[in-house]
Tab-separated table of C-alpha atoms in Angstrom:
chain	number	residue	atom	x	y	z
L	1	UNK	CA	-43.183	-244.257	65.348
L	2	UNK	CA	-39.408	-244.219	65.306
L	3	UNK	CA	-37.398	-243.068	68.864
L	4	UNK	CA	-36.239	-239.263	68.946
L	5	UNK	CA	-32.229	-239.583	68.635
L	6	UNK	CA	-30.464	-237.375	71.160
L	7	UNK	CA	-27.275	-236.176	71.593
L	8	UNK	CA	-27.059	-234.233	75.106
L	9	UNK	CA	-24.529	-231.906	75.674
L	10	UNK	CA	-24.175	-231.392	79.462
L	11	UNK	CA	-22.458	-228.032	80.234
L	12	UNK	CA	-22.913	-225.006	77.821
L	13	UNK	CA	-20.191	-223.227	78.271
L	14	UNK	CA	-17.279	-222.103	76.006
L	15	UNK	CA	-16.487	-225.788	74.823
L	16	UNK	CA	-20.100	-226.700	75.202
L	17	UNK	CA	-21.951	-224.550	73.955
L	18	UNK	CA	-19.756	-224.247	70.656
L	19	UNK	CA	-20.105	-228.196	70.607
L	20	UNK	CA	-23.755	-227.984	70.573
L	21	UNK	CA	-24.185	-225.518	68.106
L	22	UNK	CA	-21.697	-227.380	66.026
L	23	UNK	CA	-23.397	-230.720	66.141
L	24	UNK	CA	-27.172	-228.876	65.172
L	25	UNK	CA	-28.380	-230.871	62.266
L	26	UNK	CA	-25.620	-233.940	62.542
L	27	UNK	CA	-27.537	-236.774	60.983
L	28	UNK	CA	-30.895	-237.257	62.499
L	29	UNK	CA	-30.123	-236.553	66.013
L	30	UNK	CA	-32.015	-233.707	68.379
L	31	UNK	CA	-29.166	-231.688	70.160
L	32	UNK	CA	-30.181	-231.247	73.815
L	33	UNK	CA	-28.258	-228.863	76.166
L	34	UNK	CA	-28.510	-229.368	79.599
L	35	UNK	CA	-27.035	-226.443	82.232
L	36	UNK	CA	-27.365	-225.258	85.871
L	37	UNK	CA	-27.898	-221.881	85.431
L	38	UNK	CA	-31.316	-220.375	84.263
L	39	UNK	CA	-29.144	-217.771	82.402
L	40	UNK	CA	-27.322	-220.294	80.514
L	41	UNK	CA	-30.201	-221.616	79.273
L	42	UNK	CA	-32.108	-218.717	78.080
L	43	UNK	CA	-29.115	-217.709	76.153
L	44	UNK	CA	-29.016	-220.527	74.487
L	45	UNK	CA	-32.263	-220.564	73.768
L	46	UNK	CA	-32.205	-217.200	72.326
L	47	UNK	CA	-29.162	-217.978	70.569
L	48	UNK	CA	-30.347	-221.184	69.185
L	49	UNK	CA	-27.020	-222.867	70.686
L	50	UNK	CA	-28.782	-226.352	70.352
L	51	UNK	CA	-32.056	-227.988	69.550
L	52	UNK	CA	-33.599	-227.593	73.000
L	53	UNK	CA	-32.469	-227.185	76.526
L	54	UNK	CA	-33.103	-228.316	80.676
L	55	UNK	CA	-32.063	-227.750	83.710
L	56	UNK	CA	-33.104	-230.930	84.679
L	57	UNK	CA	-30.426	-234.107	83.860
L	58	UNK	CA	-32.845	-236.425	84.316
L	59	UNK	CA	-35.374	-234.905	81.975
L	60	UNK	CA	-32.764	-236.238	78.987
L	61	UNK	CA	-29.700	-238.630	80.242
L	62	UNK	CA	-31.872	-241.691	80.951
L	63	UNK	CA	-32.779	-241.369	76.823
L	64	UNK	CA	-30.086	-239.638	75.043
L	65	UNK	CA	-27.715	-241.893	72.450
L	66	UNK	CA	-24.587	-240.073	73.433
L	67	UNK	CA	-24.007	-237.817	76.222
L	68	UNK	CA	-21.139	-235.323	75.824
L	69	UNK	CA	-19.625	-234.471	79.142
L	70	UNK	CA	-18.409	-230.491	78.824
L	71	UNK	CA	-16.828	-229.067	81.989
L	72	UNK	CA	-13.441	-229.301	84.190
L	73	UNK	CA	-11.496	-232.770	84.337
L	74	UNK	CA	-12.935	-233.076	88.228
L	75	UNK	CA	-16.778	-232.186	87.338
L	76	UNK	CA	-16.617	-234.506	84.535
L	77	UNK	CA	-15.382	-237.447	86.737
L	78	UNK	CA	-18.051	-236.087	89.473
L	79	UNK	CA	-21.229	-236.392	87.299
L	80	UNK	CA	-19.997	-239.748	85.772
L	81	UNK	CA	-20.433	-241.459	89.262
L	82	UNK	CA	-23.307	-239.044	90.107
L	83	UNK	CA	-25.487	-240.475	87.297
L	84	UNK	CA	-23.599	-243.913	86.816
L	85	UNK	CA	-27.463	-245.653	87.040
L	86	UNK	CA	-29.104	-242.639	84.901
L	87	UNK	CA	-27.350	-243.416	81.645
L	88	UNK	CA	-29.437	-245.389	78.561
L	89	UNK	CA	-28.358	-249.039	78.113
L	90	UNK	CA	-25.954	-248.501	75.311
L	91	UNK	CA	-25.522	-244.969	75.207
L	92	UNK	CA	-22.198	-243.577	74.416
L	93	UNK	CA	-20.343	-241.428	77.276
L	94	UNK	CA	-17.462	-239.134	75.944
L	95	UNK	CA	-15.839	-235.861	77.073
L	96	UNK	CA	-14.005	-232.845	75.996
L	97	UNK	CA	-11.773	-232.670	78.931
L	98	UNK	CA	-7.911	-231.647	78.551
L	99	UNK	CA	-6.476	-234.519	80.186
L	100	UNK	CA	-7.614	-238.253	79.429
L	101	UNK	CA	-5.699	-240.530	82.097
L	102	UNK	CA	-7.998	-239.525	85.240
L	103	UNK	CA	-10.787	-239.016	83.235
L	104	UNK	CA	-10.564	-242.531	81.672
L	105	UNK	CA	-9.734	-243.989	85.246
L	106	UNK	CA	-13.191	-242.132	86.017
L	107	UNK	CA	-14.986	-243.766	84.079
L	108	UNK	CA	-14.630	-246.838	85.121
L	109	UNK	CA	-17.588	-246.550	87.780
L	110	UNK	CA	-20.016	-246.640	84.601
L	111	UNK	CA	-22.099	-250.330	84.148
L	112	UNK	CA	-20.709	-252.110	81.080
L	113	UNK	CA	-24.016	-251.636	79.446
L	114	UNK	CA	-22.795	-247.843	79.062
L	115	UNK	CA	-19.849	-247.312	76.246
L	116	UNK	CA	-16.775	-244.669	77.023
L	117	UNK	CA	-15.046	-242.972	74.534
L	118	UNK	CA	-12.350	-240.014	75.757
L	119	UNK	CA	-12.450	-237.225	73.087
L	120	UNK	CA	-10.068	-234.377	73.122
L	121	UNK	CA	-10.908	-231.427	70.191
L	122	UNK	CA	-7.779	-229.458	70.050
L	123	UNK	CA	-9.668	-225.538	70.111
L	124	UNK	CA	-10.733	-223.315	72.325
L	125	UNK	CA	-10.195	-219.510	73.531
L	126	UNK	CA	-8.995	-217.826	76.222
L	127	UNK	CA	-12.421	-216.405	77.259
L	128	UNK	CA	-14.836	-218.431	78.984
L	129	UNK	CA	-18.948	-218.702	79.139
L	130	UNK	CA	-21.436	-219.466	76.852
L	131	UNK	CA	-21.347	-216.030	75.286
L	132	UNK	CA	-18.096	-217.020	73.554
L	133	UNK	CA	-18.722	-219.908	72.315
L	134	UNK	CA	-19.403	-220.032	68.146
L	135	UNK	CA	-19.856	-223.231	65.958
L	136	UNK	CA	-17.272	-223.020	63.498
L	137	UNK	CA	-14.813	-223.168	66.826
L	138	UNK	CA	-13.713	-226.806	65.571
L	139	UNK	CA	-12.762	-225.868	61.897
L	140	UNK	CA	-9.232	-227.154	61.084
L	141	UNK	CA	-8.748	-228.723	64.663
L	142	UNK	CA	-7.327	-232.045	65.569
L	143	UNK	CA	-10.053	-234.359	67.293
L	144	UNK	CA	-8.410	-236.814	69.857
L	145	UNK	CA	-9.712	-240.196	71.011
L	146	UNK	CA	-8.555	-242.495	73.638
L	147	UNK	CA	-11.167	-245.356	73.473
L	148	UNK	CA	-11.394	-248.114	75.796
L	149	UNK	CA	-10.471	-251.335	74.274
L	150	UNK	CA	-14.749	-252.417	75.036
L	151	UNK	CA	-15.829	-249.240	73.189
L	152	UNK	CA	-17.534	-250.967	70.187
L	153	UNK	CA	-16.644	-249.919	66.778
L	154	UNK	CA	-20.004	-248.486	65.905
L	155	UNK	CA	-19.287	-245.466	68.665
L	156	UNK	CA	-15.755	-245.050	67.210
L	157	UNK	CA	-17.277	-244.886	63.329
L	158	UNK	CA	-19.668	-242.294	65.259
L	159	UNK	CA	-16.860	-239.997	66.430
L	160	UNK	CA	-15.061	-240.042	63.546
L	161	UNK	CA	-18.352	-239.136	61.685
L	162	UNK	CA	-18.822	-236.249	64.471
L	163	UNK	CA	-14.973	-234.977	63.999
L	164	UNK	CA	-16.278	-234.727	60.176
L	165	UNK	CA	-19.351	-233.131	60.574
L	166	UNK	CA	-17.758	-230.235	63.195
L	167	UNK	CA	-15.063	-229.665	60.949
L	168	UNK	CA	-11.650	-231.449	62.463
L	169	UNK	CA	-8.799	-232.052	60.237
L	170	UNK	CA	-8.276	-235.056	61.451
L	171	UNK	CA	-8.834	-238.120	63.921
L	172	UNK	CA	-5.966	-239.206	66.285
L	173	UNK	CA	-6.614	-242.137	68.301
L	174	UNK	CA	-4.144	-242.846	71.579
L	175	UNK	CA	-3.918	-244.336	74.281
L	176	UNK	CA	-4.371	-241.347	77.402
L	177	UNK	CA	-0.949	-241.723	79.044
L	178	UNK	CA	0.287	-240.998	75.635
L	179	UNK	CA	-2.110	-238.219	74.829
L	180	UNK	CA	-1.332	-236.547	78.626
L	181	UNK	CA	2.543	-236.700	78.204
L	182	UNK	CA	2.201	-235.064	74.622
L	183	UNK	CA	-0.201	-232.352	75.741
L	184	UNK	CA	1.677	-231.265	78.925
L	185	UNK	CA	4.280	-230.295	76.521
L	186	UNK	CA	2.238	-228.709	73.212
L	187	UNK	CA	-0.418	-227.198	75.255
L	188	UNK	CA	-0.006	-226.912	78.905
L	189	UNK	CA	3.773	-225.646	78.687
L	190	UNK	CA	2.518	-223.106	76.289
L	191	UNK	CA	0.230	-221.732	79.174
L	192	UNK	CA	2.753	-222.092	81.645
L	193	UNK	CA	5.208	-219.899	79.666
L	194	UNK	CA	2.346	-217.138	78.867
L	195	UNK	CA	1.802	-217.105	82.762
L	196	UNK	CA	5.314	-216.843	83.663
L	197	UNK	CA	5.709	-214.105	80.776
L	198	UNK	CA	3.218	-212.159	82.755
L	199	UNK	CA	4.882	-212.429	86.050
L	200	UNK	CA	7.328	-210.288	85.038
L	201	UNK	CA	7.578	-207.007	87.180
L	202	UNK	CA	8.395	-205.065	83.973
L	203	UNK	CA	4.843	-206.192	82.178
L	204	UNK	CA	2.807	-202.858	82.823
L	205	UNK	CA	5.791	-200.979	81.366
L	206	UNK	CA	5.820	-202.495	78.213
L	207	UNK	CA	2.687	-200.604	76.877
L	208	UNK	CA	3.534	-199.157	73.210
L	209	UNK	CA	6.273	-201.424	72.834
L	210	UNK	CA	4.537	-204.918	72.354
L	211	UNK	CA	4.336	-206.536	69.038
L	212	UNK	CA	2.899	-209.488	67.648
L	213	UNK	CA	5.169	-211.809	69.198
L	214	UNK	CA	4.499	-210.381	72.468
L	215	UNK	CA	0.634	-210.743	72.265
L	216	UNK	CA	0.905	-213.985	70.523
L	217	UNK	CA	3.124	-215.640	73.505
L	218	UNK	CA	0.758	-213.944	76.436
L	219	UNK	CA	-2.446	-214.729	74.514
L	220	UNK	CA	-3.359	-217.781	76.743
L	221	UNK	CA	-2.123	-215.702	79.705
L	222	UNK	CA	-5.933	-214.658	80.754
L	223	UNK	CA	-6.826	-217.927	81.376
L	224	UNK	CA	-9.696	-219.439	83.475
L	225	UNK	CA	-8.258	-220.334	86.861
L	226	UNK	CA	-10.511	-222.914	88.209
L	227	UNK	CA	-9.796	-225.040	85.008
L	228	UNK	CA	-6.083	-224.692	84.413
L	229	UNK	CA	-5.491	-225.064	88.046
L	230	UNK	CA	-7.065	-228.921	86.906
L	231	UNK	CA	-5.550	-229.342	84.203
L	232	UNK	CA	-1.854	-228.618	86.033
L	233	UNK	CA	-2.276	-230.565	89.256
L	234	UNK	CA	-4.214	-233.949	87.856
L	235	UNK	CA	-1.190	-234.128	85.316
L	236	UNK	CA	1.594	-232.868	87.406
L	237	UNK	CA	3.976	-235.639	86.716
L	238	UNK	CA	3.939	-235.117	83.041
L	239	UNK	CA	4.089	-231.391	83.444
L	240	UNK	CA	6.790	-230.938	85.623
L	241	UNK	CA	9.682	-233.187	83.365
L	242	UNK	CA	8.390	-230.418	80.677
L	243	UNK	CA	9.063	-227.696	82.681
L	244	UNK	CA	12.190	-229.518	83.710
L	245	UNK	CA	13.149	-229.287	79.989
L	246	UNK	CA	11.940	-226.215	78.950
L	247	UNK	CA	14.597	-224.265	82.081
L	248	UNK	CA	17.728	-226.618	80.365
L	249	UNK	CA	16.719	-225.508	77.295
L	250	UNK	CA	16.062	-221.767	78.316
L	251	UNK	CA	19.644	-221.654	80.797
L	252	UNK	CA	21.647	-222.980	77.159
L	253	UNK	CA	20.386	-220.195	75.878
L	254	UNK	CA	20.992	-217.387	78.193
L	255	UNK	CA	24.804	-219.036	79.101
L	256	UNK	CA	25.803	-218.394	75.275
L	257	UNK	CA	24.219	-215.068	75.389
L	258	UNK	CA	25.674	-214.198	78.653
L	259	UNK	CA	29.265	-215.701	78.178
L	260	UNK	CA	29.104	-213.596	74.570
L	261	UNK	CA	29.407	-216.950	72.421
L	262	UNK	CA	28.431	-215.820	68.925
L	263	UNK	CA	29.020	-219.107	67.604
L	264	UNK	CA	27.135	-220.950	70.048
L	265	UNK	CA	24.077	-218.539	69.800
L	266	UNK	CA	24.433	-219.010	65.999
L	267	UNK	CA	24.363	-222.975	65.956
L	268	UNK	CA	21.247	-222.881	68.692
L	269	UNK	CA	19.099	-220.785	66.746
L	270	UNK	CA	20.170	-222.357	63.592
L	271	UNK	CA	19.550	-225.756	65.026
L	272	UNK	CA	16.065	-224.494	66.650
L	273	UNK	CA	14.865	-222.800	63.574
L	274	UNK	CA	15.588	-225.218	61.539
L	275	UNK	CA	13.330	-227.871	63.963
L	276	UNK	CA	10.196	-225.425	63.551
L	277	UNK	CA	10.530	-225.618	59.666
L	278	UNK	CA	10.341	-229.139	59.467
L	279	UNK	CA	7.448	-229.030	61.830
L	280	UNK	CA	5.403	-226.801	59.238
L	281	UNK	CA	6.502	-228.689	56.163
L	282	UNK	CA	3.882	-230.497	54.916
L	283	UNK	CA	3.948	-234.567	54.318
L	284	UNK	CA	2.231	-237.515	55.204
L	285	UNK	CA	0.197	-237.167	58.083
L	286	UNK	CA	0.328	-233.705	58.209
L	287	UNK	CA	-1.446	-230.163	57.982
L	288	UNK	CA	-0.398	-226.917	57.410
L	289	UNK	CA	-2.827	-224.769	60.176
C-alpha cells in the first residue's frame, strides 16, 4: 500500500489558511492544517480550508513531505528549533514569512537530513484570521524563493510546481539579503507611508472628501501590529536607508513647491511620472497586474 503524501500547513490564519485551501487537490498530496486554537480548527473544518486538521504537531510533522511554516518571522524561527528532531528525514521545510535573512539564519538549527527552502508569495490583505483567508488569494502574485545552496533540485521543481498550481505569475529565486533590501522598499515603505498618512491630526476631518487615492494609499494602514512590528525591527537596517530616501525625496518636493518653482515642480513630476510608466510597460520579464 503506497504512503499517504502530506503537505502540513502549520498556522491557519490569513496566509495559512488561504495556502491550504489553495494547495487542496495539488497532485496526490493530503493537505493537513495544524492550529492552536479549537476555533481555528472547527472553522476550517466547516469551511473545508484543507483536507483535515490537529491541534496536535506531532500527530502530522514527524510524516508530512513538506511542512509549510505560516505565522510571524519570530514564531516561524521558534517552532523550527522547537521541532528541529520532529521533522521526516527528507521532508521539505519552507515558509511564507515577509523577511528571509533571519528566517534563513533560523533555519540553520534543522539536521541536514531536513531540506529548507524560504518562500515569499507576494499577497495578502489587510485583515487578519482565518475568516479572511480565500484560495484564489495567490492568483497573479509573484512567488519568491531564497533556497539554500543544499536544497536539492527536486524541492525547488516542487515549488515551482506549487507557485503553478496556486496561481503565481511567476517564480523569482534570490538570495534573502537581496530579497530583504528590495522588500523594505516595495512593501514595507508602502506600510510605513499608509501609517504615517494616518498620523496626521487632520485624518478624522477628512470624511466626505477622500477619494480613491486617499483609500488606496491608507489601505495597508489597518494593519496587524504584532506582525508588522516583526517585520520592521528584524529588518531595520534595510528599512531605515528607505526611509532615509523616501524624506530626500519627499523635502525635493515640498522645497520646489514651497520656494514657488514651477519649473522645478514641472521637471520632478515629469521625471517621476515618467519612471512609473516604464514600470507598467510590459517586456521581458514582466507583467502587467
Amino acid at each position: 500500500m503506497q504512503r499517504e503524501k502530506i503537505i502540513a500547513v502549520v498556522g491557519l490564519g490569513l496566509i495559512g489558511g488561504s495556502l491550504a485551501a489553495a494547495l487542496r487537490g495539488f497532485e496526490d498530496y493530503t493537505v493537513v492544517g495544524v492550529v492552536r486554537r479549537q476555533e481555528t480548527a472547527d472553522y476550517a473544518v466547516s469551511h473545508e480550508v484543507c483536507d483535515r486538521v490537529t491541534l496536535d504537531p506531532m500527530e502530522v510533522l514527524p510524516e508530512a513531505d513538506v511542512v509549510w511554516l505560516c505565522m510571524n518571522p519570530q514564531g516561524i524561527v521558534d517552532y523550527m528549533a522547537r521541532y528541529r528532531d520532529v521533522f521526516r528525514a527528507g521532508a521539505l521545510v519552507t515558509d511564507v514569512g515577509g523577511i528571509k535573512t533571519a528566517i534563513m539564519e533560523g533555519a540553520g538549527v534543522l539536521p541536514e537530513t531536513v531540506d529548507f527552502i524560504g518562500c515569499h508569495p507576494m499577497a495578502g490583505t489587510e485583515f487578519s484570521g482565518i475568516e479572511h483567508s480565500f484560495p484564489t488569494m495567490f492568483q497573479r502574485a509573484h512567488f519568491i524563493l531564497t533556497p539554500r545552496p543544499s536544497s536539492t533540485p527536486e524541492h525547488i521543481a516542487l515549488m515551482r510546481r506549487v507557485s503553478a498550481y496556486i496561481g503565481c505569475s511567476d517564480v523569482v529565486t534570490t538570495t534573502p539579503e537581496r530579497h530583504d533590501a528590495i522588500i523594505a522598499y516595495t512593501s514595507q515603505l508602502m506600510h510605513i507611508i499608509a501609517v504615517s498618512v494616518c498620523d496626521d491630526e487632520e485624518l478624522f476631518q477628512c470624511r466626505g472628501f477622500e477619494g480613491g487615492s486617499f483609500r488606496d494609499c491608507t489601505r495597508v494602514a489597518a494593519l496587524d501590529v504584532d506582525l508588522w512590528t516583526q517585520l520592521f525591527s528584524m529588518n531595520a537596517p534595510a528599512l531605515t536607508r528607505e526611509i532615509d530616501r523616501l524624506v530626500q525625496n519627499l523635502s525635493a518636493y515640498r522645497d520646489a513647491i514651497a520656494g514657488g518653482d514651477v519649473q522645478a515642480l514641472s521637471d520632478k513630476l515629469t521625471w517621476s511620472a515618467n519612471r512609473k510608466r516604464q514600470m507598467n510597460l510590459p517586456g521581458p520579464g514582466q507583467i502587467m497586474l
